[in-house]
mmCIF file of C-alpha atoms and ligand atoms in Angstrom:
data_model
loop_
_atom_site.group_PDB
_atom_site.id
_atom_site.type_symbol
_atom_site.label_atom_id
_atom_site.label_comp_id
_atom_site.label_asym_id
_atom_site.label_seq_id
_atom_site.Cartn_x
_atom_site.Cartn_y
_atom_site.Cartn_z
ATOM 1 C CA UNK A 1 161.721 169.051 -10.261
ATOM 2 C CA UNK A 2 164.677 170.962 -11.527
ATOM 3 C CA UNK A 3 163.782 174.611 -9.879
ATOM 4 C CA UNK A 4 161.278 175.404 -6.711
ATOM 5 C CA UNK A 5 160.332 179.068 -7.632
ATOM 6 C CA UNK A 6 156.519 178.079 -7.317
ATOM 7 C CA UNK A 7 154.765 175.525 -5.078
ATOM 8 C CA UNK A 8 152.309 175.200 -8.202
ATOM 9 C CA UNK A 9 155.271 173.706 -9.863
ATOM 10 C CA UNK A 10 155.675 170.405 -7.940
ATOM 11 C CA UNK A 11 152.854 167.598 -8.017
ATOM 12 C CA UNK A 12 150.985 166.698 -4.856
ATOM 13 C CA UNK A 13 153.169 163.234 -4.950
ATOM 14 C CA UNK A 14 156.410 165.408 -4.698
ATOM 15 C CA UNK A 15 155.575 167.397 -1.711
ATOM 16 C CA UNK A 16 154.662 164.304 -0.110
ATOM 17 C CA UNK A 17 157.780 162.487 -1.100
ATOM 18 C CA UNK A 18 159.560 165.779 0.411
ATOM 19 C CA UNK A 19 157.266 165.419 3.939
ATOM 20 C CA UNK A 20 158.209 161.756 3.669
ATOM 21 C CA UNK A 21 162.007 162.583 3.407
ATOM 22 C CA UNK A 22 162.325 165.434 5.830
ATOM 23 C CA UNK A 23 160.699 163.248 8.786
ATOM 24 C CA UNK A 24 163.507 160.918 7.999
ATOM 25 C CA UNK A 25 165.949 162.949 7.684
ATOM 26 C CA UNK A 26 164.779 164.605 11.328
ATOM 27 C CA UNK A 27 164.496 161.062 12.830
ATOM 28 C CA UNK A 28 167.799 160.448 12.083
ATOM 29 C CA UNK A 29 169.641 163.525 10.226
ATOM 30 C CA UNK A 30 173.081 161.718 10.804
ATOM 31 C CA UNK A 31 172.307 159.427 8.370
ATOM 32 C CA UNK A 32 172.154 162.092 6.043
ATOM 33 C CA UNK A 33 175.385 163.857 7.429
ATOM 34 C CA UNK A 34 177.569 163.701 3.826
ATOM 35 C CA UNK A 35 174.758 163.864 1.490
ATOM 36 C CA UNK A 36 176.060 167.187 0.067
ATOM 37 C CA UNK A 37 179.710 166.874 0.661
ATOM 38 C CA UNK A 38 181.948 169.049 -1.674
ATOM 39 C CA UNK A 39 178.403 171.035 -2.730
ATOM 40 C CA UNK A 40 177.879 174.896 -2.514
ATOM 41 C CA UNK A 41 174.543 177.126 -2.378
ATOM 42 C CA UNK A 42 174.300 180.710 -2.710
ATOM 43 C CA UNK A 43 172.283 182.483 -0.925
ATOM 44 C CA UNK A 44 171.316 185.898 -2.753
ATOM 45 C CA UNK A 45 168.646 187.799 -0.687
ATOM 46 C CA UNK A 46 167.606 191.352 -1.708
ATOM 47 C CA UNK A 47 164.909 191.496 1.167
ATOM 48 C CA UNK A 48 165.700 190.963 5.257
ATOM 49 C CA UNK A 49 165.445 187.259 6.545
ATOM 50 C CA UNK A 50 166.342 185.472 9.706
ATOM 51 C CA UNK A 51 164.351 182.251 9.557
ATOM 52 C CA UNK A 52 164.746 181.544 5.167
ATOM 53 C CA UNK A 53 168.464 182.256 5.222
ATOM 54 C CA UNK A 54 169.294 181.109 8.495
ATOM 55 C CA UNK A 55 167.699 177.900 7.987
ATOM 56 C CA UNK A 56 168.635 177.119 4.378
ATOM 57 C CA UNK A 57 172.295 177.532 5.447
ATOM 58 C CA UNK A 58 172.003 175.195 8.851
ATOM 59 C CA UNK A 59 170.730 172.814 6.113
ATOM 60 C CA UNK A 60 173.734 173.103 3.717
ATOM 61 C CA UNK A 61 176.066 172.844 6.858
ATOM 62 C CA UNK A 62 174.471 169.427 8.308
ATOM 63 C CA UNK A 63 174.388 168.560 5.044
ATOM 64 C CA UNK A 64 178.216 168.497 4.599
ATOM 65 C CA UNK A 65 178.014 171.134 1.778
ATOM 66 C CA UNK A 66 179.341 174.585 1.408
ATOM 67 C CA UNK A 67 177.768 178.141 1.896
ATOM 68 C CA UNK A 68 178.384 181.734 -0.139
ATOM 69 C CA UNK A 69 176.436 184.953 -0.674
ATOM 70 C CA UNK A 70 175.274 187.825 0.545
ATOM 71 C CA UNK A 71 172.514 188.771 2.988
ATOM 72 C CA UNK A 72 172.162 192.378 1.894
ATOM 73 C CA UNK A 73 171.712 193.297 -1.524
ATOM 74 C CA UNK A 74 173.748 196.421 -1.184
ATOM 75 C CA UNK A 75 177.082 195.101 -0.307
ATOM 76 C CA UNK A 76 176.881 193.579 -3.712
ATOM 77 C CA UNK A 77 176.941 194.620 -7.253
ATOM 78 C CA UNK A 78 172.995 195.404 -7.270
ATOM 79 C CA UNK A 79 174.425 198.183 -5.742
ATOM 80 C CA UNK A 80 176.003 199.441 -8.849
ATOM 81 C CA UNK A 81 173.683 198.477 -10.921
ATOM 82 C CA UNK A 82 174.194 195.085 -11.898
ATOM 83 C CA UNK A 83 170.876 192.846 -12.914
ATOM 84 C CA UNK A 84 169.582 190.093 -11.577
ATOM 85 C CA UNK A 85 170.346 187.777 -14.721
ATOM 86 C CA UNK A 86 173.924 188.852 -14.258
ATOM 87 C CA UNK A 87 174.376 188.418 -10.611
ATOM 88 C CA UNK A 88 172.522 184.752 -11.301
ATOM 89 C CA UNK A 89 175.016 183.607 -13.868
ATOM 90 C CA UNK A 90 177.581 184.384 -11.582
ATOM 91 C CA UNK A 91 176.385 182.689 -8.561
ATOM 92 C CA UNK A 92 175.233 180.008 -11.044
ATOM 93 C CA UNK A 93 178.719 179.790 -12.095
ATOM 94 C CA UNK A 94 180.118 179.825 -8.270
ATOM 95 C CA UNK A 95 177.830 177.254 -6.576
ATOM 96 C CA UNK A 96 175.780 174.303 -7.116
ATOM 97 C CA UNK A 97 172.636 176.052 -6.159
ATOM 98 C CA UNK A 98 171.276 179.442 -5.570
ATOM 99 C CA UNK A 99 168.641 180.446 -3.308
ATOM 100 C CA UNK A 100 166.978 183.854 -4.016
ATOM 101 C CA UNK A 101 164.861 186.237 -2.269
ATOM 102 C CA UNK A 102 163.709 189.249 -4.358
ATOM 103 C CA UNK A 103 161.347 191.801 -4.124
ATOM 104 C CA UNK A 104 160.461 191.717 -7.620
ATOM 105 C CA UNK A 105 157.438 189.232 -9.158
ATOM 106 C CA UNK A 106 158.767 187.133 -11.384
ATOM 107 C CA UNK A 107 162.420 187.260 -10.739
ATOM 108 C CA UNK A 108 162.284 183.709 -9.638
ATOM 109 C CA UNK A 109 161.263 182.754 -13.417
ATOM 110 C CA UNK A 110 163.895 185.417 -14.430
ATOM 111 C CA UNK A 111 166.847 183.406 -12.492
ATOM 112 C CA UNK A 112 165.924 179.764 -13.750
ATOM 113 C CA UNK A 113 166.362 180.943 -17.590
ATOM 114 C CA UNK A 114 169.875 182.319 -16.364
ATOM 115 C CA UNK A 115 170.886 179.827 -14.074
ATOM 116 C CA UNK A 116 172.609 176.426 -14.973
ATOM 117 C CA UNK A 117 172.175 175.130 -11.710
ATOM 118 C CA UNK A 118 168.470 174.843 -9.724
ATOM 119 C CA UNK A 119 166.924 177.847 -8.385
ATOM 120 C CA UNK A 120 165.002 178.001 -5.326
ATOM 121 C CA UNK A 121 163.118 180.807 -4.282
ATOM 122 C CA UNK A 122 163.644 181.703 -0.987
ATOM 123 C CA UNK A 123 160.340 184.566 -1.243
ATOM 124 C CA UNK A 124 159.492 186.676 -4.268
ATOM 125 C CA UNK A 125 157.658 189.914 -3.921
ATOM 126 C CA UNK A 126 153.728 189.251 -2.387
ATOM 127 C CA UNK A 127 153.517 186.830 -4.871
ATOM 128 C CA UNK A 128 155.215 183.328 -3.589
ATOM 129 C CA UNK A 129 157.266 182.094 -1.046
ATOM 130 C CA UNK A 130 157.091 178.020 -1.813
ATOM 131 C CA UNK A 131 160.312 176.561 0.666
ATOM 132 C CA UNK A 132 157.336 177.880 3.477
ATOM 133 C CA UNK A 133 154.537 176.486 2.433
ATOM 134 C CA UNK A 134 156.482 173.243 2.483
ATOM 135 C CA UNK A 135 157.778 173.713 6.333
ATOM 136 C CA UNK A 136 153.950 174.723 6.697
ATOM 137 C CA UNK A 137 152.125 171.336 5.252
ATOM 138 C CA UNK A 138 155.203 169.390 6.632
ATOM 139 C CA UNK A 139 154.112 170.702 10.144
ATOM 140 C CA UNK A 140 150.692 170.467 9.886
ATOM 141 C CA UNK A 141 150.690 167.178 8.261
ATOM 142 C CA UNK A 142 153.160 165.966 11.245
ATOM 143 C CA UNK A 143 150.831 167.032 14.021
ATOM 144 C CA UNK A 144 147.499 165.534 12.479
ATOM 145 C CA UNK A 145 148.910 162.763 10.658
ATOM 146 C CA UNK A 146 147.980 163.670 7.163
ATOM 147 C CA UNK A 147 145.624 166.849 5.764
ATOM 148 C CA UNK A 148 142.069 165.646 5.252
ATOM 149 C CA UNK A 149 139.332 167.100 6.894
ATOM 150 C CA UNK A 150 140.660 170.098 8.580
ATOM 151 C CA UNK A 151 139.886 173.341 9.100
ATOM 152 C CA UNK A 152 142.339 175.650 8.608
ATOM 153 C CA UNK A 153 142.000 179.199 9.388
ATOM 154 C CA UNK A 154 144.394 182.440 7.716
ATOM 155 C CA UNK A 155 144.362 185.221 9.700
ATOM 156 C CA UNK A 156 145.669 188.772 8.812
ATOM 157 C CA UNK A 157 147.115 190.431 5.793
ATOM 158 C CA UNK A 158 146.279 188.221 3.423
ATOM 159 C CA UNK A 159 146.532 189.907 0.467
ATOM 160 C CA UNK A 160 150.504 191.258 0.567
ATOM 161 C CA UNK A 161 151.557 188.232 2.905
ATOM 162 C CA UNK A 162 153.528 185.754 0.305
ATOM 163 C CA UNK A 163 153.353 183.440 2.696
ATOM 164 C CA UNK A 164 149.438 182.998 1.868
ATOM 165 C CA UNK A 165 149.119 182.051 -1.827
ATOM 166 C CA UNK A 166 152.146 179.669 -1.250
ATOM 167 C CA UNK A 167 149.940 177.774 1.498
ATOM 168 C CA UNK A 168 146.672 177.844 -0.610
ATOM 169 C CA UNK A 169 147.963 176.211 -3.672
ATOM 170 C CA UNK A 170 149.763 173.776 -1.501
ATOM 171 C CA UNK A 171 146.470 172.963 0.284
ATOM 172 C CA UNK A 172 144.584 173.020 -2.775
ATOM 173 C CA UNK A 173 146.885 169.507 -3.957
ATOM 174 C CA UNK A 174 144.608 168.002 -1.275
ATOM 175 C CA UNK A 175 141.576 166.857 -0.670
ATOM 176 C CA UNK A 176 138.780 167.795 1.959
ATOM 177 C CA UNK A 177 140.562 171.021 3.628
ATOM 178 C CA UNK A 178 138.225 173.538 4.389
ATOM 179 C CA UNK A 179 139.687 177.360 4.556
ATOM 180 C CA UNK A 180 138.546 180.072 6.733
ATOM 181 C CA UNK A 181 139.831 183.571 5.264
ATOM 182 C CA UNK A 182 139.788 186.106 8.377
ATOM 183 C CA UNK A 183 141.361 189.440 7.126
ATOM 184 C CA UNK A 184 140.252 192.961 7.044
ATOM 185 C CA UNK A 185 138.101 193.999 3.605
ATOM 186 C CA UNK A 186 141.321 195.677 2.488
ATOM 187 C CA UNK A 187 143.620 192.896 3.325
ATOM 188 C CA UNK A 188 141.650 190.049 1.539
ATOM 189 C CA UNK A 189 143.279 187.595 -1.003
ATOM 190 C CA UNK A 190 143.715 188.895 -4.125
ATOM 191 C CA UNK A 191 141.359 187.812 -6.701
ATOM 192 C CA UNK A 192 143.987 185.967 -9.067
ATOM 193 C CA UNK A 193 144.564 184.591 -6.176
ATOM 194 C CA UNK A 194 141.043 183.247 -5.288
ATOM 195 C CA UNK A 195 140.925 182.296 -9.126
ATOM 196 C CA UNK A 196 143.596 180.396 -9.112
ATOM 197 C CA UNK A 197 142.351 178.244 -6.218
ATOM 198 C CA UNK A 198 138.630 178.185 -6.924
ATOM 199 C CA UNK A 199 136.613 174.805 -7.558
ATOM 200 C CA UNK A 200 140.180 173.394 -6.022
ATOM 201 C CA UNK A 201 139.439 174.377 -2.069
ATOM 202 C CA UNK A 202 136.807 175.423 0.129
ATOM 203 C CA UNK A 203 136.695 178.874 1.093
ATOM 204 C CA UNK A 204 135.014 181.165 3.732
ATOM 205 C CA UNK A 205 135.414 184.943 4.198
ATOM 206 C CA UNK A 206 134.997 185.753 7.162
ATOM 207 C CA UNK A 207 136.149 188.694 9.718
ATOM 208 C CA UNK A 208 134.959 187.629 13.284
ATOM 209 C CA UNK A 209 137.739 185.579 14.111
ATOM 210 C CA UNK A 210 136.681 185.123 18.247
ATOM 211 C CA UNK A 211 133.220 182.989 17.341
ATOM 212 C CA UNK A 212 135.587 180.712 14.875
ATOM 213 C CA UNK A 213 138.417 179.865 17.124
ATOM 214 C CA UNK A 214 136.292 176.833 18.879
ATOM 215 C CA UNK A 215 135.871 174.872 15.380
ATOM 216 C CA UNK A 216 139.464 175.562 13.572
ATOM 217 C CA UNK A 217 142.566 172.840 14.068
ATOM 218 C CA UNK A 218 144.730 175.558 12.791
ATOM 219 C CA UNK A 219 144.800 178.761 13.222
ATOM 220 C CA UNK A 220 147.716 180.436 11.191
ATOM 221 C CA UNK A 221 148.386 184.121 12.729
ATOM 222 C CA UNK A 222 149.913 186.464 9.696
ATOM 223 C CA UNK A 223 151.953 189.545 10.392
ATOM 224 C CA UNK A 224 150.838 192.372 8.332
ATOM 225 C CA UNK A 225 153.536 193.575 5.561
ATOM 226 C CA UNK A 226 154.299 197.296 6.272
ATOM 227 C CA UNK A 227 156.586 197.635 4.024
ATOM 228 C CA UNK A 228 154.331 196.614 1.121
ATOM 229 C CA UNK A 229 151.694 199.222 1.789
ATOM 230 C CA UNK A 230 151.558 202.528 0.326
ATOM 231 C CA UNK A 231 151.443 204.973 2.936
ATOM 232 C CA UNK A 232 151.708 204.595 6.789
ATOM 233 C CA UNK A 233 148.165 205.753 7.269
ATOM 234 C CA UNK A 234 146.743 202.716 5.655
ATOM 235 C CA UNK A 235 149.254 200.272 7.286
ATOM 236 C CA UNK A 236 147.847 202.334 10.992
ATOM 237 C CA UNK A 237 144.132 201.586 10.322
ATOM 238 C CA UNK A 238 145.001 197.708 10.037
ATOM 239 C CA UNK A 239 147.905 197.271 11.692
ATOM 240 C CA UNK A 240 146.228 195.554 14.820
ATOM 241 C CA UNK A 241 142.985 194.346 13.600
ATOM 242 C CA UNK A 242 143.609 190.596 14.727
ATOM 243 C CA UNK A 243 146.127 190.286 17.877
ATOM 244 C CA UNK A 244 145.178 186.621 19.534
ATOM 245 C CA UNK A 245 145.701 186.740 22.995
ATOM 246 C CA UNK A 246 145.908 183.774 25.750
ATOM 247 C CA UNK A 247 142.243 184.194 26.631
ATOM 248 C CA UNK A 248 141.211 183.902 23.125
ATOM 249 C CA UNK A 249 143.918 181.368 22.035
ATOM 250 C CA UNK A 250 142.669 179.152 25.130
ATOM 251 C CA UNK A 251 138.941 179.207 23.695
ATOM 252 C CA UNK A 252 139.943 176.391 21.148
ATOM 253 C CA UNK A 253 140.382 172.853 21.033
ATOM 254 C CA UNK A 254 143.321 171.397 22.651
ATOM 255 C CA UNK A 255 144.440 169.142 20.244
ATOM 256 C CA UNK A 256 144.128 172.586 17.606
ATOM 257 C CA UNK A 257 147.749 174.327 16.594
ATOM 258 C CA UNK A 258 148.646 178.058 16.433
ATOM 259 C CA UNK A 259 151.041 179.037 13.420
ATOM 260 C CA UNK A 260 152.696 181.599 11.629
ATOM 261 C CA UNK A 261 155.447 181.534 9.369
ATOM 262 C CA UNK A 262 157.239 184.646 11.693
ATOM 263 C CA UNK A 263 158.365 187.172 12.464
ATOM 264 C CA UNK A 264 155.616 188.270 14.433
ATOM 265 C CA UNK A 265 155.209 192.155 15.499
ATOM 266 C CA UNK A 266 151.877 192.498 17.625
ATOM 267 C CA UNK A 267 149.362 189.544 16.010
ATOM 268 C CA UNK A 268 150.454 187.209 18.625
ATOM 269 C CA UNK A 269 150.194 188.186 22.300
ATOM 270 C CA UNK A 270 153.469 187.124 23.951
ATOM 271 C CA UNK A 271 151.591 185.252 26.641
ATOM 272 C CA UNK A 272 150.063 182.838 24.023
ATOM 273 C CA UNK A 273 153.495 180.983 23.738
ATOM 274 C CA UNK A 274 153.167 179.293 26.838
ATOM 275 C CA UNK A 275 150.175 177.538 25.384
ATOM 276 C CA UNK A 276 150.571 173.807 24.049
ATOM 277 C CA UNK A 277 148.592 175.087 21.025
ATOM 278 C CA UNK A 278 151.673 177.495 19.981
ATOM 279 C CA UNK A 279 153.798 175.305 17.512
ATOM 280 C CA UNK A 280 155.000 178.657 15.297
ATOM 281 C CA UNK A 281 159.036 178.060 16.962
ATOM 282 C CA UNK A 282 158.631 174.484 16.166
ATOM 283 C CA UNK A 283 157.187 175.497 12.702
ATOM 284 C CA UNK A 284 160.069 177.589 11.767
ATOM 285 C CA UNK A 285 162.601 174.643 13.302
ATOM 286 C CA UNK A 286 160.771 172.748 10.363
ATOM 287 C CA UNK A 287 162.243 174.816 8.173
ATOM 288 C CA UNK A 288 165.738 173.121 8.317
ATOM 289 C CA UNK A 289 164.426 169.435 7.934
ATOM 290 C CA UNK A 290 162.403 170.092 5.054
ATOM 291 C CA UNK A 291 165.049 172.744 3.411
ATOM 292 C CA UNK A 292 167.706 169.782 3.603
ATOM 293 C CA UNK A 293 164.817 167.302 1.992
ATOM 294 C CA UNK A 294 164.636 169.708 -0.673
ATOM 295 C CA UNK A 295 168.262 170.485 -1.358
ATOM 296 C CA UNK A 296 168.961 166.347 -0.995
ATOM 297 C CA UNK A 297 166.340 166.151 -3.556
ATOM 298 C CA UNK A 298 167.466 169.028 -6.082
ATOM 299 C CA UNK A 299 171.387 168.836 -5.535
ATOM 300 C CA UNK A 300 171.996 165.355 -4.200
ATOM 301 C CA UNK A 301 173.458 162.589 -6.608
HETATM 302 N N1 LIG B 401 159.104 183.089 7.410
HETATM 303 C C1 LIG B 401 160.093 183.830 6.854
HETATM 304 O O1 LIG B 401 160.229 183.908 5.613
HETATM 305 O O2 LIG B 401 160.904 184.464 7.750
HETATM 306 P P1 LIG B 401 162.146 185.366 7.353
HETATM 307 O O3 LIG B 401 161.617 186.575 6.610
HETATM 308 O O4 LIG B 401 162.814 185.708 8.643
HETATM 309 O O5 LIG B 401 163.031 184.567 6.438
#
């Protein structure tokens, strides 16, 4: 693994070695205190983040290593008109690693052929977002002890949420997962999507979420991505088609778990979080164990 710009990229055995390192590393992240001492990452985000960024760089910190970038795309050259191969051979030049969120498709392939140094991508267009379907696996893997046999349920805008094709190939490295696809008819997953998964996982469109909520052990809640539609009108038919609320959330099993990669805007009733079932704030703490597996793993001597 040189790059991470696609979970497809990495073998089932490397995610797992990844799982493997960031519960060690959150059992005991002192141990791991100096393992990128004198080390710097760029971050280079062209889109909004809290959780990606945020997290990425309280891994660099514990990590001992060093932090650059910029968090908005037009307090740097982009602004002027500068590419994104340009702006990666710089950072590639500054740092030891770059992290990049882009609205484009493909400009996580574009940075690797530019870059000397590894390229992760920190969320590319609707197409990927791979450091989150890591934190995802790594969570639910933690909370069931392993992947087998579960059903998982993905709720929501499925088809612009890069969050979702992430997760599926991801799950589809494993064995015995079966996939409940709850979305509106205009939100479903897009085809090369399903393509690319089928004969790999088993899959179930559905829309009646309420009558599934008793059989899933995970239900993962996805905002839907206004800012990828194409007019407001369409984003207003849909925007509230799923919103789980307590009385619904308590209808499943006890031992099930409530996700969502965040932020959340209306999907997830506010009461919900007092629930045992709600793990999306742990989820998203994830995020910094399994961001400083991956840097230790990529950057580390
Ligand atoms: N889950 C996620 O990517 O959140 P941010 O957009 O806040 O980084």
């Amino acid at each position: 693994m040189k790059h991470l710009v696609s979970i497809r990229d990495i073998s089932t055995k490397e995610i797992l070695n990844l799982i493997e390192l960031a519960q060690d590393i959150e059992t005991n992240p002192h141990a791991y205190s100096d393992r990128l001492k004198g080390k710097i990452m760029s971050t280079l985000f062209y889109e909004p983040s809290t959780r990606t960024r945020l997290s990425f760089e309280s891994a660099m910190h514990r990590l001992n290593g060093k932090v650059l970038g910029f968090a908005d795309a037009n307090v740097s050259s982009a602004k002027k008109g500068e590419s994104i191969a340009d702006t990666v051979r710089m950072a590639s030049a500054y740092s030891d690693v770059i992290v990049l969120r882009h609205f484009l498709e493909g400009s996580g392939r574009i940075a690797t052929e530019y870059s000397d140094v590894p390229v992760i991508s920190g969320g590319t267009g609707i197409q990927e977002h791979p450091t989150q379907a890591i934190l995802d696996v790594y969570t639910i893997h933690k909370h069931f002890d392993g992947l087998d046999g579960l059903k998982i349920g993905l709720v929501g805008d499925l088809r612009y949420g890069r969050t979702i094709p992430s997760l599926l190939y991801a799950l589809a490295k494993f064995s015995g997962i079966e996939i409940y696809l709850f979305s509106p008819p205009e939100l479903r997953v897009r085809m090369s999507v399903m393509n690319d998964i089928s004969g790999k996982l088993t899959t179930y469109i559905k829309q009646d979420l309420k009558s599934h909520l008793p059989e899933l052990d995970v239900l993962y809640m996805t905002r839907v991505q206004k800012e990828r539609f194409p007019d407001e009108a369409s984003y207003e038919r849909v925007k509230d088609f799923y919103v789980l609320s307590g009385a619904m959330a308590q209808t499943m099993k006890k031992e099930s778990i409530i996700l969502h990669p965040l932020p959340r805007v209306n999907e997830i009733a506010y009461e919900v979080d007092r629930l045992p079932q709600a793990k999306y704030f742990e989820q998203a703490k994830n995020g910094v164990w399994t961001r400083m597996a991956l840097l230790t793993t990529l950057v580390g001597e």
